[in-house]
Short mmCIF file of C-alpha atoms in Angstrom, two decimals:
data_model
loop_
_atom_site.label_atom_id
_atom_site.label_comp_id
_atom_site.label_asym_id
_atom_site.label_seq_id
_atom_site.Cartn_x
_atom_site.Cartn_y
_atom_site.Cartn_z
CA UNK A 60 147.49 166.46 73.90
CA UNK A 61 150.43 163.59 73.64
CA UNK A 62 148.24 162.09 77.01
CA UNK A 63 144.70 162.61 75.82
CA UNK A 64 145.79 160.93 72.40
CA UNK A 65 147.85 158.32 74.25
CA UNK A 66 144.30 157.93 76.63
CA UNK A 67 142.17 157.42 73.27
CA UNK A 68 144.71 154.83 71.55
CA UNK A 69 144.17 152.78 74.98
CA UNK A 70 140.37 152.99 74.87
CA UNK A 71 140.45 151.81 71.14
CA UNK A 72 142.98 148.84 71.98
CA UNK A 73 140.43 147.68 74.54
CA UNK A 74 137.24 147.53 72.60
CA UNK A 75 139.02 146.17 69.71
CA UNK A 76 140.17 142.97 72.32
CA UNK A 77 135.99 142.76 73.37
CA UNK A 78 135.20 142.68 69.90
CA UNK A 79 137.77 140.24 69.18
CA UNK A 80 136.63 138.13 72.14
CA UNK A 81 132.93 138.51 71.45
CA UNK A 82 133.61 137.44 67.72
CA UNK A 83 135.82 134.28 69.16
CA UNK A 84 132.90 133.28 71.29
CA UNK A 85 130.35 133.53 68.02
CA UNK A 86 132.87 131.61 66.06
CA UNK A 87 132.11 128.23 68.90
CA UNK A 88 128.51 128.36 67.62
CA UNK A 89 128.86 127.91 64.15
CA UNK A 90 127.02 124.85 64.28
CA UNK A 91 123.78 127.14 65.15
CA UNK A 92 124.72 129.61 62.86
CA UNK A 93 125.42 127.60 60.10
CA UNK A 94 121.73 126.13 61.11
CA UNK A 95 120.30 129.62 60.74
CA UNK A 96 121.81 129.98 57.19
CA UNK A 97 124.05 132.90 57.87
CA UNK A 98 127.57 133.33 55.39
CA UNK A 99 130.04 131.90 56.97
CA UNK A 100 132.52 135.45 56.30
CA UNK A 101 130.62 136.94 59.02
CA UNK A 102 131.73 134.38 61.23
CA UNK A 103 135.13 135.39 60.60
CA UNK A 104 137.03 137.71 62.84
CA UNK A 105 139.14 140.43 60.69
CA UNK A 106 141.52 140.62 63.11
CA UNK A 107 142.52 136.81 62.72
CA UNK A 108 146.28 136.15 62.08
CA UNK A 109 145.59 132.75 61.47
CA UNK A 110 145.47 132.16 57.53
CA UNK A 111 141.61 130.69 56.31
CA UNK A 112 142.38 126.81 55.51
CA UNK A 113 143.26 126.60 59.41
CA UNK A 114 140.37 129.01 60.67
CA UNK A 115 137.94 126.85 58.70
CA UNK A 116 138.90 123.54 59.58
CA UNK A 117 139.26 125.08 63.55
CA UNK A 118 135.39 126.14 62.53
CA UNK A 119 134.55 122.23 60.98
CA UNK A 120 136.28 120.85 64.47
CA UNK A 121 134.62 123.31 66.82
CA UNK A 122 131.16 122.57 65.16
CA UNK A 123 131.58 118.82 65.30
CA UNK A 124 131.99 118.70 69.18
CA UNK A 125 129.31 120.81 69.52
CA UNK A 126 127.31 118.44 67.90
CA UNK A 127 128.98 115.43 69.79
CA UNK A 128 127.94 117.37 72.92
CA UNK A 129 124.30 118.40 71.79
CA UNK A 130 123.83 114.50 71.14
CA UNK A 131 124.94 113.29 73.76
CA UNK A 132 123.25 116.15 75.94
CA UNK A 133 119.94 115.09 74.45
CA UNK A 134 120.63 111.16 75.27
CA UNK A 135 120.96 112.03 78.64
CA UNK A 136 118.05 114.03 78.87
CA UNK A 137 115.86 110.89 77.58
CA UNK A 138 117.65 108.54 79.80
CA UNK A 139 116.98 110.88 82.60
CA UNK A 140 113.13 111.25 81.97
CA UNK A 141 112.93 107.17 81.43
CA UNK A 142 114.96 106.63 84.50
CA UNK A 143 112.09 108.60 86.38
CA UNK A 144 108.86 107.32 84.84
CA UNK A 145 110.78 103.40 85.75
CA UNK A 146 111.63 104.67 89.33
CA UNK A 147 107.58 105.86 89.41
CA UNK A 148 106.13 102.40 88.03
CA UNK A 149 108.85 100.80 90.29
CA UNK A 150 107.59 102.67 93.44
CA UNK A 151 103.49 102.12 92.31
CA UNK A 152 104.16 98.94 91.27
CA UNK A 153 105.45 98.05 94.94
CA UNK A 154 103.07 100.41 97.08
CA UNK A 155 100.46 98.87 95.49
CA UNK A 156 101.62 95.31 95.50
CA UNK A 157 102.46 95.72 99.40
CA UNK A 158 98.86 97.97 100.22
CA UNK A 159 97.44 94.41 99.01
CA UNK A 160 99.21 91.94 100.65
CA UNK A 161 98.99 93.82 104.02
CA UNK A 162 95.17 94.34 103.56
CA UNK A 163 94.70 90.26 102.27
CA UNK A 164 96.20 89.78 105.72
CA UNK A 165 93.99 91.79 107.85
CA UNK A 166 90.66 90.94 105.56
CA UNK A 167 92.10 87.40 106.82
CA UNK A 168 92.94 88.18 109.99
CA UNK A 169 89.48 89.72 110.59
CA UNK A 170 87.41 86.83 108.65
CA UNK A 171 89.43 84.25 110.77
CA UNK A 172 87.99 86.61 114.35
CA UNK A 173 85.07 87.86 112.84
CA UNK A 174 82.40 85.32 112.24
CA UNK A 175 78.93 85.93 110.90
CA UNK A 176 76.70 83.23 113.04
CA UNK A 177 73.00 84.48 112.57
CA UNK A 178 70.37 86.60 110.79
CA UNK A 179 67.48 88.22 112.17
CA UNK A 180 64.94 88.83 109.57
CA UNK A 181 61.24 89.79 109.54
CA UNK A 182 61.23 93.75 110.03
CA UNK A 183 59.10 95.46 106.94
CA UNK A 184 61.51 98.57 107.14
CA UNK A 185 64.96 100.02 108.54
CA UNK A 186 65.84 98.57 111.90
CA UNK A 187 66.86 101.80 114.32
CA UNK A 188 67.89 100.30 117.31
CA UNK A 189 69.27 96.68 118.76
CA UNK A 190 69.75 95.51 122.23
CA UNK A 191 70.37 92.22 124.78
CA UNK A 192 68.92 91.58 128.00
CA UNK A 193 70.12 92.17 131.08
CA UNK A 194 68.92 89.44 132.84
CA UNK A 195 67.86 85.96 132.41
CA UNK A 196 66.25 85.44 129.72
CA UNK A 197 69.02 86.72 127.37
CA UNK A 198 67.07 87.90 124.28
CA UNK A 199 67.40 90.01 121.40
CA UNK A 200 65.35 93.15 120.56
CA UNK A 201 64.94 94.96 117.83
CA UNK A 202 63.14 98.64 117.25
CA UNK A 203 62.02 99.31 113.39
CA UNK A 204 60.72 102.24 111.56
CA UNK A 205 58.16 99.63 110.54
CA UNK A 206 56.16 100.52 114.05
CA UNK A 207 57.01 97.63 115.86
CA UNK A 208 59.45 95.70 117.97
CA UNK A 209 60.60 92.23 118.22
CA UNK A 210 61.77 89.70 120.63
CA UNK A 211 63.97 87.18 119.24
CA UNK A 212 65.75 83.84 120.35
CA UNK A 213 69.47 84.53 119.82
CA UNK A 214 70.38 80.95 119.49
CA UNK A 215 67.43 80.10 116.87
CA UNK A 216 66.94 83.36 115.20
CA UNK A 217 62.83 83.14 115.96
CA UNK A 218 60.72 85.84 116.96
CA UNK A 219 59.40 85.19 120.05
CA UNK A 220 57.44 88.31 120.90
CA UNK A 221 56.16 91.23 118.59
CA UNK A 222 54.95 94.50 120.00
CA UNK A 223 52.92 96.28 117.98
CA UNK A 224 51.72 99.52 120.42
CA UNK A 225 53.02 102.45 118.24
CA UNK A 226 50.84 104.10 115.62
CA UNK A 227 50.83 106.22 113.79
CA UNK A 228 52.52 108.00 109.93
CA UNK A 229 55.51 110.07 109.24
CA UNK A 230 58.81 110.32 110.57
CA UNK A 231 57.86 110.85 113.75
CA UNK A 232 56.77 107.59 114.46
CA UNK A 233 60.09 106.10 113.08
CA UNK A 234 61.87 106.11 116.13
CA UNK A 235 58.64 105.80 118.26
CA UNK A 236 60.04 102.43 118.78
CA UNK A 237 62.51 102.92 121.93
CA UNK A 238 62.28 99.21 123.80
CA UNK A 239 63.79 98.64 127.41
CA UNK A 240 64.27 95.74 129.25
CA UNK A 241 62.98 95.53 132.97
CA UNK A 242 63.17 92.11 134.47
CA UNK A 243 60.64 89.41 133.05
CA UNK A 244 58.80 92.55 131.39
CA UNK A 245 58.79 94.61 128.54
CA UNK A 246 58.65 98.05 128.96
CA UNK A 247 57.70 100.41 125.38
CA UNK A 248 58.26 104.07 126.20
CA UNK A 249 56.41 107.03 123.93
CA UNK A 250 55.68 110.25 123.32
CA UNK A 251 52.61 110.08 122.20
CA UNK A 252 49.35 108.39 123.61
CA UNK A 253 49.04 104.33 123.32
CA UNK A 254 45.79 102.98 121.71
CA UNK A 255 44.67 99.03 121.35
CA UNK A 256 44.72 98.28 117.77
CA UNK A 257 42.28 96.27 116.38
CA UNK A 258 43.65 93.54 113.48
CA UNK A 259 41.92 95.53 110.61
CA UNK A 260 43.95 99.05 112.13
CA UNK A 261 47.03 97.28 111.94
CA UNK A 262 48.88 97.14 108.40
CA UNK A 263 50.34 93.35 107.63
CA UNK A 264 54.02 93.61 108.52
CA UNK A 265 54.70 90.43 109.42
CA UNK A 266 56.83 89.79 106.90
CA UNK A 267 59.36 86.63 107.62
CA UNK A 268 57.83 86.73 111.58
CA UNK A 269 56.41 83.57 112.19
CA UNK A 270 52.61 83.79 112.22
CA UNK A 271 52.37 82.03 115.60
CA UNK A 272 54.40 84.47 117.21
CA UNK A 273 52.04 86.36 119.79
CA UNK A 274 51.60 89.94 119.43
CA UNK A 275 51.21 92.75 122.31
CA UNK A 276 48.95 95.83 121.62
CA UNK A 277 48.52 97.59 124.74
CA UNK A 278 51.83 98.44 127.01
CA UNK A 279 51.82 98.27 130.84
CA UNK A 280 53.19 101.85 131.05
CA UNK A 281 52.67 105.18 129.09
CA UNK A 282 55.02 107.75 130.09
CA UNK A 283 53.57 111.05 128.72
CA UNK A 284 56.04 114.09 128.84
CA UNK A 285 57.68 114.49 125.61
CA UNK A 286 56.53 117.21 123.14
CA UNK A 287 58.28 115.28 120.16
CA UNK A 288 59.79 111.51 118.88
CA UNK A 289 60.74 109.83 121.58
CA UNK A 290 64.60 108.65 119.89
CA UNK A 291 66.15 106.96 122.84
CA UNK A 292 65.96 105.46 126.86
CA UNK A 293 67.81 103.71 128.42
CA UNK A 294 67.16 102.39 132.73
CA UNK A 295 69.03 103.83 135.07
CA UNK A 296 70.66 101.65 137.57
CA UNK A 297 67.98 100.16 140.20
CA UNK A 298 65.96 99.84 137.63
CA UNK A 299 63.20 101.78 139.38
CA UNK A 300 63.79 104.90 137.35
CA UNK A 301 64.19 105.64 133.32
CA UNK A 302 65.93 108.29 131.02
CA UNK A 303 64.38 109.39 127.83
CA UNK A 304 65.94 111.52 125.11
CA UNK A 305 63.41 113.64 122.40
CA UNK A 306 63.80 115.87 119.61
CA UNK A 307 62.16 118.23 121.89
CA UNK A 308 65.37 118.69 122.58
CA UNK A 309 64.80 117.38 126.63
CA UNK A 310 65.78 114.24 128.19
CA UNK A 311 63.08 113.09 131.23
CA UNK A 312 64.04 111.10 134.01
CA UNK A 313 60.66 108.71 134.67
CA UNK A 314 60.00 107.00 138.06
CA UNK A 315 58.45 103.72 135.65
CA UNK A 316 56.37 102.40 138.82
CA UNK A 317 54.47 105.36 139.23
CA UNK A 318 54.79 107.08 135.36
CA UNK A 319 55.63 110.10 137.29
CA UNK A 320 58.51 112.55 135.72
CA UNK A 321 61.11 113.22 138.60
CA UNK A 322 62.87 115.44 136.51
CA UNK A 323 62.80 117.55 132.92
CA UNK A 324 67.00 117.80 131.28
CA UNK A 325 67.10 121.00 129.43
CA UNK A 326 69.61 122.69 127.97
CA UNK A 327 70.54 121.35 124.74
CA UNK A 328 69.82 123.97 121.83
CA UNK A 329 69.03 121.28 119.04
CA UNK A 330 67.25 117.51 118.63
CA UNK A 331 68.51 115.07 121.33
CA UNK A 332 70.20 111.85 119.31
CA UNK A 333 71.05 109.66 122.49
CA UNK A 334 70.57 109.32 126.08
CA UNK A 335 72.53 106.48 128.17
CA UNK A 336 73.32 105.44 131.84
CA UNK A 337 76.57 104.78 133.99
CA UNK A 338 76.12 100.75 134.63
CA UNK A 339 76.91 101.13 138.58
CA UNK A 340 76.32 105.11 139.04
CA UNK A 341 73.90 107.62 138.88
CA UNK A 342 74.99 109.15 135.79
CA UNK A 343 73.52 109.97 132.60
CA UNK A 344 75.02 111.64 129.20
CA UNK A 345 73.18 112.91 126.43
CA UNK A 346 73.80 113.87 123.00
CA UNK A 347 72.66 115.73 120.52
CA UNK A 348 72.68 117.75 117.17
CA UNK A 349 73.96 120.72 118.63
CA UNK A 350 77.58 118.83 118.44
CA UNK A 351 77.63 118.80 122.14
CA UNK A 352 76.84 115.85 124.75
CA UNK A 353 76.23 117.04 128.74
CA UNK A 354 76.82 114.72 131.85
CA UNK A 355 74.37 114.80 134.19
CA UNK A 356 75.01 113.82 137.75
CA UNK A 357 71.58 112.55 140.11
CA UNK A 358 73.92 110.74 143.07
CA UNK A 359 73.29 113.54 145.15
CA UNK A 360 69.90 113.73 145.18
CA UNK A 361 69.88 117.35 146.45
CA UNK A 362 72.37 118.50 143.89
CA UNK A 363 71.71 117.89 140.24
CA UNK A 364 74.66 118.89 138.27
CA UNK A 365 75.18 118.98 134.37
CA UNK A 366 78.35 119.18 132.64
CA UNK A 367 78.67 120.76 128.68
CA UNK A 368 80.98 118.93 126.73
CA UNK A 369 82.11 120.40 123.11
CA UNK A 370 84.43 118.09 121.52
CA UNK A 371 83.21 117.38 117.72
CA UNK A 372 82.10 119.37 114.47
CA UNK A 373 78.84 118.07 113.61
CA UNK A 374 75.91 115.92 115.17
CA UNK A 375 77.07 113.74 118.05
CA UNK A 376 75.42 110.48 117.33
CA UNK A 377 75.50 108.39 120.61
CA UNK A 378 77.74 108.85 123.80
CA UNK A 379 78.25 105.88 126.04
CA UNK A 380 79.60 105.21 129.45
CA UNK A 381 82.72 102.67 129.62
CA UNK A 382 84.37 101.20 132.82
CA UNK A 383 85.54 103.32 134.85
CA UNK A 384 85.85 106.94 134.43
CA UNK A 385 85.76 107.07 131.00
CA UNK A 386 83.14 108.36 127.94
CA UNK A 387 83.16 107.57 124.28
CA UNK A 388 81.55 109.95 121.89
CA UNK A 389 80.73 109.14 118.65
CA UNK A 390 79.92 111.84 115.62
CA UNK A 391 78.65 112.66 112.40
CA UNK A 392 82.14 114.43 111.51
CA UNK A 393 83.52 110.60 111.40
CA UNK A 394 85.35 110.28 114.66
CA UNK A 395 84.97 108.77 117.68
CA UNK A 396 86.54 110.64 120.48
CA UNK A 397 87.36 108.75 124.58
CA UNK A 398 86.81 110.99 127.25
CA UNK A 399 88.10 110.91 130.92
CA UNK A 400 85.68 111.86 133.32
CA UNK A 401 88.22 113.74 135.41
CA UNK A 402 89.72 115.84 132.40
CA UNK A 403 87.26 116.78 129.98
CA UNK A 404 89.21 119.36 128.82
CA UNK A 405 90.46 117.00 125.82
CA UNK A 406 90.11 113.49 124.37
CA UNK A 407 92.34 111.36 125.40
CA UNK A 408 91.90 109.46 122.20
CA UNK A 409 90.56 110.61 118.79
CA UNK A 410 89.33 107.90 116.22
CA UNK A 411 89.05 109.33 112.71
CA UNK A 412 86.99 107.23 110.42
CA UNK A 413 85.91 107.77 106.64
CA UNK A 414 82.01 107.67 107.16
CA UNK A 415 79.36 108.94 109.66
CA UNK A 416 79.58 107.15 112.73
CA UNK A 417 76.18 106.02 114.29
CA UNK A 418 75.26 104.36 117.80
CA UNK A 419 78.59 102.89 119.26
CA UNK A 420 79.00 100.45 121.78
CA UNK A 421 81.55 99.53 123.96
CA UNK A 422 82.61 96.08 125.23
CA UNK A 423 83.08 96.46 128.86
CA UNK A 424 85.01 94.01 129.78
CA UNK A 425 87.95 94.07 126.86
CA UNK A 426 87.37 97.82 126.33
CA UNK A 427 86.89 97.34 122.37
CA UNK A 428 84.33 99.93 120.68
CA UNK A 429 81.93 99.04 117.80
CA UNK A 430 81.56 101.72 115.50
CA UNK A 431 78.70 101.26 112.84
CA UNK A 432 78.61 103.48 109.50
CA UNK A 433 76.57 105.12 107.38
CA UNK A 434 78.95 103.48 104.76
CA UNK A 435 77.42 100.02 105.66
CA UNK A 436 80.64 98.87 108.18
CA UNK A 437 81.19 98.19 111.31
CA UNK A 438 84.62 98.27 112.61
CA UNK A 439 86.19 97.41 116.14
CA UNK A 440 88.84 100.02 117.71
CA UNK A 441 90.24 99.75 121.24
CA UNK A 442 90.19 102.49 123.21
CA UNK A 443 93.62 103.44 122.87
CA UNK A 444 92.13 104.55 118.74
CA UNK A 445 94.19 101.27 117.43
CA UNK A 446 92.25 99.45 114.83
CA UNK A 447 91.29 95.98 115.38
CA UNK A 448 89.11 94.63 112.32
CA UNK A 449 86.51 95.19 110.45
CA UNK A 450 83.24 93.18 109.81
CA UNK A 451 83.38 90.98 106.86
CA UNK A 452 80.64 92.28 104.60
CA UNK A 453 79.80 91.42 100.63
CA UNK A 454 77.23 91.07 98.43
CA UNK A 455 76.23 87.42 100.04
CA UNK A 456 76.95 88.45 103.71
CA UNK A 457 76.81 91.77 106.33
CA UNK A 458 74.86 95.05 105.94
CA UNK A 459 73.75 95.93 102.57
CA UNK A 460 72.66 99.79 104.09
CA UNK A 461 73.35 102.05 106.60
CA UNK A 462 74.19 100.28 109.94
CA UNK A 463 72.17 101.80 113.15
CA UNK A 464 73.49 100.41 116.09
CA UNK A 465 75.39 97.98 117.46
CA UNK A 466 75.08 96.40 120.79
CA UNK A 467 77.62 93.71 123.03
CA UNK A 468 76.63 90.77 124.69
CA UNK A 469 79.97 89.68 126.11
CA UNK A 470 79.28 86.65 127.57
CA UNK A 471 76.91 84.75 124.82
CA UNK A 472 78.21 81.42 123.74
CA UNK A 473 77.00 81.77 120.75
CA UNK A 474 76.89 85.43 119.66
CA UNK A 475 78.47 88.58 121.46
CA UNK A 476 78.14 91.24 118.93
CA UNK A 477 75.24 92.24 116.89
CA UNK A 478 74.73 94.94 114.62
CA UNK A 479 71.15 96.38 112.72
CA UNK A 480 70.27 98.68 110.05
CA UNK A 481 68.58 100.10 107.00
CA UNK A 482 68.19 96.76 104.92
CA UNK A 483 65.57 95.66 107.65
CA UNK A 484 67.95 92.86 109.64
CA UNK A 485 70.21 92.57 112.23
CA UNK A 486 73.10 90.11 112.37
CA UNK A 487 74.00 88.48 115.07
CA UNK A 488 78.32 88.02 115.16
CA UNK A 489 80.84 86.00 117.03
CA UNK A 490 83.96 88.08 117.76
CA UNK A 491 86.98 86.12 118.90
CA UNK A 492 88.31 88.87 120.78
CA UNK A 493 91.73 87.14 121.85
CA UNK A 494 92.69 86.47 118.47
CA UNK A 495 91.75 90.37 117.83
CA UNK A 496 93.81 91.39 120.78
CA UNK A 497 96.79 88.86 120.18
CA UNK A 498 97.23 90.30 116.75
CA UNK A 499 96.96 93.72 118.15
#
C-alpha cells in the first residue's frame, strides 16, 4: 500500500506540472483572450507563488509584445505582398518593353529587305494560283476563281494576255484554272470539256484588265481524264510530258503532244491538293487531304515506284521539290516540315507556324521557303526552320485575305517574289535576300 500510494502521489505531481504548464502557456495569450472578453481570474494559475501586482503587470508586459509582434508581423506581410505585385509590374513592364523593341527591329529589319514593288490587279474574284515563266519571255500568270487566267508584264503590271476557256458554275470550276507554261505557248489543262464562248456567254470580268488586252477562247490542248476539279499541274522535265492532280483523288501523267494519258497515280484515299516535279529528275510528289504526300519515281521507265509519306496531322497543302535531295511539305496543322529524300523516316526540320499554311515555294538557289497563310502573311524561313522575315502588310499595303500561293523568280531585276490571294491581286515583291541572310 505505502508503494501504490507513493505511485498515485507521483501521478498527481505530474498532471498538476501539465496543468501548470498548459495554464503558463494560456497566460502568453492574454492579448487574445482579453480580445474575446474572458475574466481575467481565469487566466490566473492557482498554483502561482508569485503575489497578483507582479502576475498582472507580467500579464500587461506579455500582452504588449504580443501586440508589438502581431504589428509588426502584419507590416511584413503587406510589405511582402507589395514587394511581389512591384517585382510582377517590374518583370511585365520589361518583357513587354523588350518584346517591342526586338520586334521594332525585325518589322525594320524586314521593311528595310522586304520591298513591295508592284500590284497586279484586274481578277473579279480570289486569285488561286501564281507562277513565272520558265523561259524567255519572263511573265507572270495568274489562275482566279473568276474563270480565267492572265498574262501579265512583271515590269509594267499590264495584262498582256487573258484566257478565258473555262466555263462553267460552282466550286468546281474554281480551280478549273490550272495554267502551265510550255515555251512560246500557253498550255490550259481541264477536267472538263473546252467550248468557244461567244461574247454574250461570257460574263464581264474584266474588271481593271485593260480592254485592249486580247482574249483566248479555245485552248490548243484538252486533256480529258479527270473525273473531278482539276486543282493543280505542273511539266515534267523535257517538257514533253505533264502531271495533273484532281479531287478525284488521282494524279495523270499526260504526253501534251499527243493528249494521250501515259499513266493514272492512284492511291491517295482523299482530294489531291498539289502535284509538282523534280526540276532535273523524273520525279513527282503529290499531296493531299488524306495528310499524306507520295513520291513517285518514272526514271526507270519499266519500274514505276511510289513512296507513302505520313508526316503531318491535317491536310497537306502543297509539297515541293528543293535542290538536291530534299522535300518541303507544307500543312493545314501550321507547319512546314523538310524532308531528305534518303531518310524519310523523319523531318529533318519542323517549322511550326500560327496559321494554315498554303502553297509554299522554295527559292532554289538560297534555299529560303515562302510560306503563305490563311492569316493573310507570308513569311520567309530557311530550311534549317530559322525565321527570316515577314512580309510587310497593313491596311494601305500586302494581302488583305487569305494568301494562295507564292511563287520565286530568283533572278528578276525587278521582282523575285510574288505572292496571290483571296482579295483578287497578286503582289509582286523584291526580297533582298543578302541583307535577310546577313542578319540571319
Amino acid at each position: 500500500m505505502p508503494t501504490e500510494s507513493a505511485s498515485c502521489s507521483t501521478a498527481r505531481q505530474a498532471k498538476q506540472k501539465r496543468k501548470s504548464h498548459s495554464l503558463s502557456i494560456r497566460r502568453t495569450n492574454s492579448s487574445e483572450q482579453e480580445r474575446t472578453g474572458l475574466p481575467r481570474d481565469m487566466l490566473e494559475g492557482q498554483d502561482s507563488k508569485l503575489p497578483s501586482s507582479v502576475r498582472n503587470t507580467l500579464l500587461e508586459l506579455f500582452g504588449q509584445i504580443e501586440r508589438e509582434f502581431e504589428n509588426l508581423y502584419i507590416e511584413n506581410l503587406e510589405s511582402s505582398h507589395s514587394t511581389s505585385q512591384l517585382s510582377q509590374k517590374l518583370k511585365t513592364t520589361y518583357k513587354a518593353s523588350t518584346s517591342k523593341i526586338v520586334s521594332s527591329f525585325k518589322t525594320t529589319t524586314s521593311r528595310a529587305a522586304c520591298q513591295l514593288v508592284k500590284e497586279y490587279i484586274g481578277h473579279r474574284d480570289g486569285i488561286w494560283d501564281v507562277s513565272v515563266a520558265r523561259t524567255q519571255p519572263v511573265v507572270l500568270g495568274t489562275a482566279s476563281a473568276d474563270h480565267t487566267a492572265l498574262l501579265w508584264s512583271i515590269e509594267t503590271g499590264k495584262c498582256l494576255v487573258k484566257y478565258a476557256g473555262h466555263v462553267g458554275s460552282g466550286k468546281h470550276c474554281l480551280r478549273r484554272n490550272v495554267f502551265l507554261f510550255w515555251p512560246s505557248l500557253w498550255q490550259q489543262i481541264s477536267g472538263e470539256d473546252e467550248v468557244e464562248c461567244s461574247d454574250k456567254d461570257e460574263p464581264d470580268l474584266d474588271g481593271d484588265v485593260s480592254s485592249d488586252c486580247p482574249t483566248i477562247r479555245v485552248p490548243l490542248t484538252s486533256l480529258k481524264s479527270h473525273q473531278g476539279v482539276v486543282i493543280a499541274a505542273d511539266w515534267l522535265v523535257g517538257g514533253k510530258q505533264a502531271v495533273t492532280a484532281s479531287w478525284d483523288r488521282t494524279a495523270n501523267l499526260y504526253d501534251v503532244e499527243t493528249s494521250e494519258l501515259v499513266h493514272s497515280l492512284t492511291g491517295h484515299d482523299q482530294e489531291l491538293t498539289h502535284c509538282c516535279t523534280h526540276p532535273t529528275q523524273r520525279l513527282v510528289v503529290t499531296s493531299s487531304r488524306d495528310t499524306t504526300f507520295r513520291l513517285w519515281d518514272f526514271r526507270d521507265p519499266s519500274i514505276h515506284s511510289v513512296n507513302v509519306f505520313q508526316g503531318h496531322t491535317d491536310t497537306v497543302t502543297s509539297a515541293v521539290f528543293t535542290v538536291g535531295d530534299n522535300v518541303v511539305s507544307g500543312s493545314d496543322d501550321r507547319t512546314v516540315k523538310v524532308w531528305d529524300l534518303k531518310n524519310m523516316r523523319s523531318p529533318i526540320a519542323t517549322i511550326r507556324t500560327d496559321s494554315a499554311i498554303n502553297r509554299i515555294n522554295v527559292c532554289v538557289g538560297q534555299k529560303i521557303i515562302a510560306l503563305p497563310h490563311d492569316n493573310r502573311q507570308v513569311r520567309l524561313f530557311d530550311m534549317s526552320g530559322v525565321r527570316l522575315a515577314r512580309l510587310p502588310r497593313s491596311s494601305r499595303q500586302g494581302h488583305r485575305r487569305m494568301v494562295c500561293c507564292s511563287a520565286w523568280s530568283e533572278d528578276h531585276p525587278v521582282c523575285n517574289l510574288f505572292t496571290c490571294g483571296f482579295d483578287r491581286q497578286a503582289i509582286g515583291w523584291n526580297i533582298n535576300i543578302p541583307a535577310l541572310l546577313q542578319e540571319k
